[in-house]
Amino acid sequence: MRRFLALAAAAALACMAMTGLTSSPARAAAGPCLGAPAADGTVYGETRQFVDTQAWWMPDADQANNSITNNGHVHLGACIPERETISSGNLTVNVRVILHDNPGRADYVSMVFMTATSEIVVQKCYLRAAAPDFSCPGPAGSGAGDFTCAGTCERWLTFSAPISRFNHSGLQEIHLRAFVPEPDGNEMRASLNWQTDIRNGKSPSDTSRYTFLRGKGWYTHAGYCEASVRSVPLPDAPVSGVWTPAVGLTTHPNGSLPTTHSFISIDPDFHAVPANPGLVLWDSAGAYGPQRFGAAPIAIDTRVLANGVHKLHLRTSCRDDKLGSTNAGVTVVPFTVAN
């Protein structure tokens, strides 16, 4: 079943969506991070949004629900300077990790600087049960993290690396990756990928591979399942009327399992009891956008929303019949409505 708002604009914008670039919305002044949880009250030197990516390993309705097929999910969220300019000092990112009904022992989060030919792990912060928030702990005596949770628990990490660590100036790509080994020997990972304009005095070389915001869930055997925002940059200034960002809810083009379901909504709360799906814009079998890394516009009539901050939830599901469950990747981005 499909439910959506004002999708008549989709055909006219489809060609623009496929490029991965749309016209840039107005940029706002630096300050607090848009949509940030209360724990992160940092005033940043450039505009930032709190973007949350999630990896889910949960069975479909017709798959058995047991300790092997249901490992809940892991959130990996951060106030990111998406498409902003940083010209001095360090790239500093506060990262929130949430385990929700996840029996795994969370290991670590890495920050990776990407180029066209290489990736550099510039920092690893381990997830430790007793470490203070907003630190970057080393491993436990076992050589790994030791963060476990019954129910819902969160930890905050702080990454900071000088921008001289980037090999070039210009549009550079940053990845955050969270690793959670599960009791059955498999592993769940959540990844958040974005681009920042780095001015470090080195030779210019803009990244050109997948230059848009991506949130990915990864699970052993299933590979990546991805939800992306192709309209870049994210809107710093308020939106009004019918806002039509281009998004892609499709599988990763690297041999990962195909997308079997796609879901888009505004302001859901799946931790509520009962779960609140929010204002559902799309809920359908298959991908949103052409399979294997496609994209399409989604029309959001902001006039039916209250003025203020809202969250756009994108979820891509990739069923794994071999392991008897479903891998999902989620991306959640904030936006402000002002009609």
C-alpha angles and dihedrals in degrees: 000000000000126000120177145149127241099337092161088100092060100088094049092052100039096097092049091050094055093061092063090232132089133171111297117251120225115287121233130216123270119270140102118002114265111246094002119159114251091255091069106059094155118146103220129208091234136029114284138178127205104240119186125200123188138193116208129191105185133134126253117242092269095046123089114264110219143123092285100046099039117058096149114222148288125226123211112186135165144165098252130191092225110190090345124133122250114183105167145020124012136335100237121187129178109212128199120204120191126186113201118188086331116145094196129111104239113228116186148315121234131201112214130191111210132205132176090267108023148022126220121204098214098177142006122200116190124219106238127182095221102031120115118253119258093033133106106235125196122230126291120252088277089063093248141073122283105200113137131165142196106207116342123346134160139204130189124216129186121216122191128172131161114254087234086079089075110093092219143018124243129055105357130181127232127192128195114197129187121198124203118176110207128218093252091061095258124114135228120205134184121199133190118193127186143147131244130186105242120195105188101141095255126123112292119250118156118211111247105180117097094337098190140081114286135181117191137190116202130188133175110277093359095073121196129348111187141198115189141181110218098181102088138222103035111242111269093178123060121278126219141182113013110350112196114190119177113239137175124212100179142117123276114263095236104088096286118145116279123260113266101177139015129198132185126180144150121244102349121170111201092173091064120099106260096025115250113220092194123212101338115216099169134011114163147132114264132021129321100234124010114324117260102041101331127146142199138180122267116204114221116190099210090186089080090056128078117250111265139058120337135172127235109211119201119183127181119189125201114189118219110201093178093062094031099237143076130259117210136186120204132192121188121188129180125228134176123233121208115168 
